[in-house]
XYZ file of C-alpha atoms in Angstrom:
362
model
C -7.365 -16.668 79.010
C -4.288 -18.674 79.042
C -0.913 -17.089 78.098
C -0.352 -19.232 75.792
C -4.020 -18.917 72.939
C -2.304 -17.836 69.712
C -2.703 -14.082 69.218
C -4.633 -14.865 66.127
C -7.933 -15.351 68.264
C -7.655 -14.178 70.888
C -10.569 -11.339 69.772
C -12.738 -14.406 68.928
C -15.910 -14.358 70.556
C -17.314 -17.498 70.794
C -20.942 -18.595 69.406
C -23.573 -18.350 71.953
C -26.070 -21.349 72.000
C -29.905 -21.188 73.120
C -29.489 -21.764 77.171
C -30.620 -25.520 77.820
C -30.895 -25.241 81.361
C -30.117 -28.501 83.718
C -31.477 -27.921 87.494
C -35.414 -26.773 86.404
C -37.418 -27.254 84.369
C -38.750 -24.320 81.716
C -41.260 -25.232 78.323
C -37.637 -24.135 76.435
C -39.213 -22.790 73.819
C -36.189 -20.755 72.574
C -33.851 -23.394 70.779
C -35.988 -24.272 68.263
C -36.641 -28.504 69.268
C -38.889 -29.991 67.852
C -41.858 -31.389 70.631
C -42.003 -34.785 69.192
C -40.494 -37.350 69.470
C -38.347 -39.700 67.114
C -40.566 -41.339 64.422
C -40.324 -45.280 65.999
C -38.609 -46.399 63.543
C -35.593 -44.654 64.889
C -36.369 -46.490 68.498
C -36.116 -48.728 66.681
C -33.526 -48.715 64.762
C -31.553 -47.445 67.789
C -31.144 -51.741 69.955
C -29.537 -53.775 72.101
C -27.528 -54.872 68.908
C -26.334 -51.069 67.632
C -25.624 -50.260 71.406
C -22.763 -53.198 71.378
C -21.595 -51.808 67.960
C -20.281 -49.170 70.153
C -17.115 -50.811 70.561
C -16.273 -50.015 66.971
C -15.539 -47.454 64.555
C -17.921 -46.163 61.955
C -18.133 -46.392 58.685
C -15.850 -42.880 58.462
C -17.923 -42.509 54.136
C -21.175 -43.378 56.551
C -22.325 -45.402 53.884
C -25.762 -46.257 53.898
C -27.025 -42.834 55.406
C -25.503 -41.812 52.840
C -27.147 -44.275 49.941
C -30.809 -43.379 52.264
C -30.329 -39.306 52.224
C -29.658 -39.630 48.096
C -32.453 -41.812 47.610
C -35.212 -39.800 50.073
C -33.949 -36.452 47.521
C -33.925 -38.125 44.150
C -30.175 -38.446 43.935
C -26.578 -40.099 44.228
C -24.459 -41.538 47.151
C -21.924 -39.017 45.880
C -24.428 -36.253 45.769
C -24.406 -36.582 49.475
C -21.700 -35.673 52.912
C -23.148 -36.088 56.414
C -21.669 -34.270 59.741
C -22.496 -33.994 63.371
C -24.942 -31.323 62.942
C -25.224 -28.893 59.870
C -23.045 -26.489 61.655
C -20.133 -29.074 60.175
C -20.153 -28.936 57.642
C -21.171 -25.032 57.022
C -18.134 -24.681 58.966
C -16.706 -26.982 56.274
C -17.818 -25.259 53.160
C -17.097 -21.644 54.744
C -13.381 -23.175 55.252
C -13.367 -25.025 51.910
C -14.940 -22.023 48.715
C -13.289 -19.428 51.452
C -10.000 -17.855 51.999
C -7.672 -14.495 52.321
C -8.999 -13.045 48.467
C -13.008 -14.240 48.529
C -14.352 -13.439 51.479
C -18.594 -14.376 52.547
C -21.342 -12.641 52.213
C -24.752 -13.049 54.289
C -27.075 -11.341 56.133
C -26.241 -9.237 58.772
C -29.437 -10.966 60.825
C -29.251 -14.591 60.563
C -27.888 -17.515 62.209
C -25.811 -16.023 64.354
C -22.994 -18.890 63.667
C -21.434 -17.655 59.921
C -19.801 -14.748 61.951
C -18.378 -16.123 64.050
C -17.062 -19.503 61.418
C -15.002 -16.639 58.817
C -14.307 -15.080 62.131
C -12.323 -18.735 62.713
C -11.175 -19.190 59.341
C -10.216 -15.933 58.981
C -12.471 -15.209 56.667
C -13.431 -11.971 55.442
C -16.900 -11.441 56.047
C -19.122 -8.942 53.447
C -22.262 -8.636 55.298
C -25.307 -7.336 53.833
C -28.493 -5.655 55.680
C -32.085 -6.813 55.641
C -34.604 -4.821 54.617
C -36.443 -3.086 56.993
C -38.936 -4.871 56.995
C -36.218 -8.333 58.034
C -36.652 -8.927 54.579
C -33.487 -10.384 51.731
C -33.346 -8.035 48.134
C -31.792 -11.301 46.193
C -30.536 -8.163 43.975
C -27.693 -7.484 46.313
C -26.687 -10.501 45.876
C -26.867 -10.286 42.554
C -22.857 -11.058 40.471
C -21.126 -10.331 43.291
C -18.090 -12.584 43.289
C -18.542 -13.565 46.221
C -19.094 -17.347 47.884
C -22.259 -16.563 48.903
C -24.242 -18.279 52.565
C -28.289 -17.747 53.355
C -30.716 -19.323 55.410
C -34.047 -19.893 53.795
C -35.686 -19.555 55.905
C -34.665 -17.131 57.207
C -33.555 -17.749 61.270
C -33.625 -15.556 63.418
C -37.223 -13.835 61.224
C -37.988 -17.273 59.452
C -38.788 -15.469 56.284
C -37.570 -17.806 52.846
C -37.055 -16.054 49.532
C -38.905 -18.757 46.037
C -36.540 -20.835 44.472
C -36.605 -19.028 41.892
C -35.081 -15.931 43.397
C -31.953 -18.855 44.463
C -31.535 -19.844 40.577
C -30.695 -16.335 40.376
C -28.134 -15.982 42.395
C -26.438 -19.186 40.988
C -26.618 -17.991 37.443
C -25.507 -13.930 37.820
C -22.311 -15.911 40.189
C -21.211 -18.305 38.192
C -17.362 -18.474 39.442
C -18.580 -18.590 43.190
C -20.491 -21.383 45.951
C -24.284 -19.825 47.057
C -24.751 -22.132 49.579
C -28.236 -22.777 51.318
C -29.092 -23.618 54.636
C -32.224 -25.093 54.759
C -32.381 -26.132 58.193
C -36.086 -24.935 58.429
C -37.135 -25.955 55.320
C -39.561 -28.624 55.694
C -41.777 -26.548 57.280
C -42.946 -24.459 54.355
C -39.768 -23.023 52.367
C -39.263 -23.976 48.838
C -36.687 -26.783 48.614
C -33.500 -25.485 46.384
C -32.542 -29.837 45.995
C -34.394 -29.879 43.188
C -32.281 -27.279 41.615
C -28.342 -29.425 42.576
C -28.150 -31.126 38.824
C -27.939 -27.773 37.001
C -26.135 -25.961 39.600
C -22.609 -27.017 39.746
C -22.329 -24.365 42.383
C -24.652 -24.802 44.822
C -24.877 -26.229 48.578
C -27.246 -27.044 50.425
C -27.413 -27.869 53.409
C -30.397 -29.519 55.802
C -30.453 -31.335 59.217
C -32.255 -33.773 60.864
C -32.313 -31.988 64.370
C -35.277 -29.655 63.347
C -38.176 -31.886 61.196
C -36.636 -35.390 61.659
C -36.651 -34.398 65.711
C -32.868 -35.279 66.194
C -31.117 -32.468 67.858
C -29.205 -34.732 70.287
C -28.417 -36.972 67.807
C -26.317 -34.652 65.657
C -26.534 -35.500 62.099
C -26.665 -33.102 59.218
C -26.442 -33.231 55.784
C -25.185 -31.338 52.756
C -26.555 -31.978 49.281
C -24.066 -31.161 45.886
C -22.999 -32.683 42.902
C -19.657 -34.654 43.143
C -16.929 -32.098 42.354
C -18.506 -30.078 45.357
C -19.565 -33.383 47.658
C -15.024 -33.853 47.057
C -14.179 -31.132 48.369
C -15.599 -31.213 51.528
C -14.945 -34.803 51.968
C -11.453 -33.727 51.580
C -11.954 -31.121 54.995
C -13.499 -33.605 56.310
C -11.338 -36.580 56.461
C -8.643 -33.903 57.526
C -11.024 -33.321 61.002
C -12.760 -36.104 61.909
C -13.343 -39.332 58.918
C -15.294 -40.897 61.559
C -17.836 -37.708 61.885
C -21.232 -39.959 62.098
C -21.056 -42.245 65.988
C -22.810 -45.909 64.158
C -25.978 -44.586 66.596
C -26.972 -41.751 64.726
C -26.363 -43.599 61.427
C -28.848 -45.777 62.213
C -31.142 -43.167 63.601
C -30.305 -40.985 60.492
C -31.703 -44.007 58.070
C -34.424 -45.353 60.222
C -35.741 -41.472 59.592
C -35.542 -41.157 56.016
C -36.922 -44.153 55.719
C -40.680 -42.377 57.196
C -42.146 -39.888 55.485
C -44.851 -40.274 56.647
C -43.932 -39.565 60.162
C -41.801 -36.396 58.893
C -45.349 -34.926 57.523
C -47.783 -35.355 60.261
C -44.926 -33.257 62.520
C -44.893 -31.226 60.221
C -48.282 -30.625 59.170
C -49.006 -30.356 63.039
C -46.049 -27.845 63.709
C -47.537 -25.399 60.825
C -51.092 -26.250 62.515
C -49.614 -24.438 65.986
C -47.491 -22.312 64.145
C -50.658 -20.050 62.194
C -52.551 -20.108 65.715
C -49.937 -18.760 67.252
C -49.445 -16.499 65.402
C -53.078 -15.492 65.002
C -53.175 -15.481 68.883
C -50.540 -12.942 68.685
C -51.473 -10.388 66.866
C -54.443 -10.744 68.142
C -52.538 -9.078 71.822
C -51.416 -7.072 69.440
C -48.094 -8.230 68.562
C -45.839 -7.676 65.255
C -44.631 -11.249 64.139
C -43.069 -11.783 61.011
C -44.923 -14.062 58.645
C -42.653 -17.488 59.336
C -42.643 -20.234 57.426
C -39.721 -21.790 60.293
C -40.496 -24.512 62.999
C -40.577 -20.850 64.895
C -41.984 -17.173 64.796
C -40.483 -13.109 64.675
C -42.576 -11.400 67.495
C -42.496 -7.764 68.781
C -44.860 -6.257 71.083
C -44.040 -2.316 72.125
C -45.844 -2.857 74.782
C -43.114 -4.065 76.833
C -39.522 -4.383 75.563
C -38.464 -7.599 73.706
C -35.602 -7.801 76.813
C -38.185 -7.653 79.805
C -40.693 -9.673 77.739
C -38.521 -11.725 77.671
C -37.119 -12.113 81.176
C -41.077 -12.256 82.428
C -41.685 -15.252 80.093
C -38.440 -16.822 81.675
C -40.220 -15.956 85.521
C -42.694 -17.205 84.570
C -41.345 -20.655 83.096
C -41.330 -20.785 79.685
C -37.953 -19.784 77.091
C -37.460 -17.708 74.502
C -34.880 -16.081 72.696
C -34.103 -12.448 72.628
C -31.055 -11.543 70.528
C -29.809 -8.518 71.813
C -28.851 -6.654 69.037
C -29.649 -2.582 67.778
C -32.185 -4.372 65.058
C -33.631 -6.980 67.103
C -33.947 -5.732 70.889
C -37.221 -5.686 71.176
C -38.512 -8.966 69.114
C -38.425 -12.489 70.360
C -37.870 -15.714 68.516
C -40.276 -18.369 69.451
C -40.457 -22.024 68.725
C -43.345 -23.632 68.108
C -44.054 -26.251 70.562
C -46.676 -28.513 71.014
C -50.507 -26.846 71.063
C -50.337 -27.020 74.236
C -47.173 -25.806 74.906
C -48.040 -22.559 72.583
C -51.359 -22.131 74.149
C -49.885 -22.282 77.626
C -47.060 -19.300 75.818
C -49.971 -17.122 75.136
C -51.645 -17.341 78.481
C -47.879 -16.380 80.530
C -48.107 -13.458 77.784
C -51.766 -12.199 78.560
C -51.169 -12.491 82.462
C -47.801 -10.237 82.287
C -48.905 -6.833 79.438
C -51.933 -6.918 80.929
C -53.166 -3.614 81.789
C -50.082 -2.419 80.630
C -50.522 -3.855 76.944
C -51.265 -0.537 74.866
C -52.036 -0.659 71.426
C -48.696 -1.538 69.393
C -47.575 -1.197 65.570
C -48.855 -3.111 62.274
C -47.008 -6.107 61.682
C -44.338 -5.394 59.614
């Protein structure tokens, strides 16, 4: 770093995203992208006229987009705020609802960006360990008096809490905001959106990157009661009021209006997830029960880092988190069925005769 970098951020360790190699073609099962193209309606919406209008600023309120999202979830536009990916809104939420006297409580094994934002904004991060089997005990978060952030389903484990347990947290923390990151909810999780009108302290954050195949468009949205959304808009408009570009807004509206395509794509991914889980377990792997578009898997036949490296050498990228509790586990995105078949064949070749009996699934 330079001599001019502010000392208060000198220890900041940026978030490390999944590999996005440009020099070689891989089967990419490392960043939880969709294997499917966006809805055909998106392709129609992002047309020449929209491209020509790029000379004009986008609507800072993203009014049409917020209306489309509100209609999809049975809410009012005042219950919606849009972000440049859900990451932006999660960052804004931490800035809005945490300070020197109010920490952010979240699990030790979860989306790695949470701790980075805490360091960036100077917020205390109260880390609550998952259980040995990677499950989250909601009782650990009751009556904390802190802002709570839970990814549900969780990443990288894929495990999820039922809505009733999240509701219990809302009831026992009435003076604190509970943020539920539902990036993967469309693949089998139980959304907390139906609770919004009953709980003024609930903020639900979703993304169009996964189930709606718009990772490259960078579009997320937060849902909550009017006062919470006004809080986020105050932060957003103090940072970048034009955070949603014209093409992303057009794509997002079209994607929200094609429920049939969403259901078709998510159903295919859920089916491939079940097949992949069964195949890995048949090879002796321990595989978490996932409600996301990925699986979290381990086999003692080979250390996680070594299997990751061998798969990469074979042209398949998966995600390896080299930390004490996760070092032997791999997060594997569910791609197309043919991609998952290629993965299984590669795993069989790699572990080959080295395979030893694996532990029972956790």
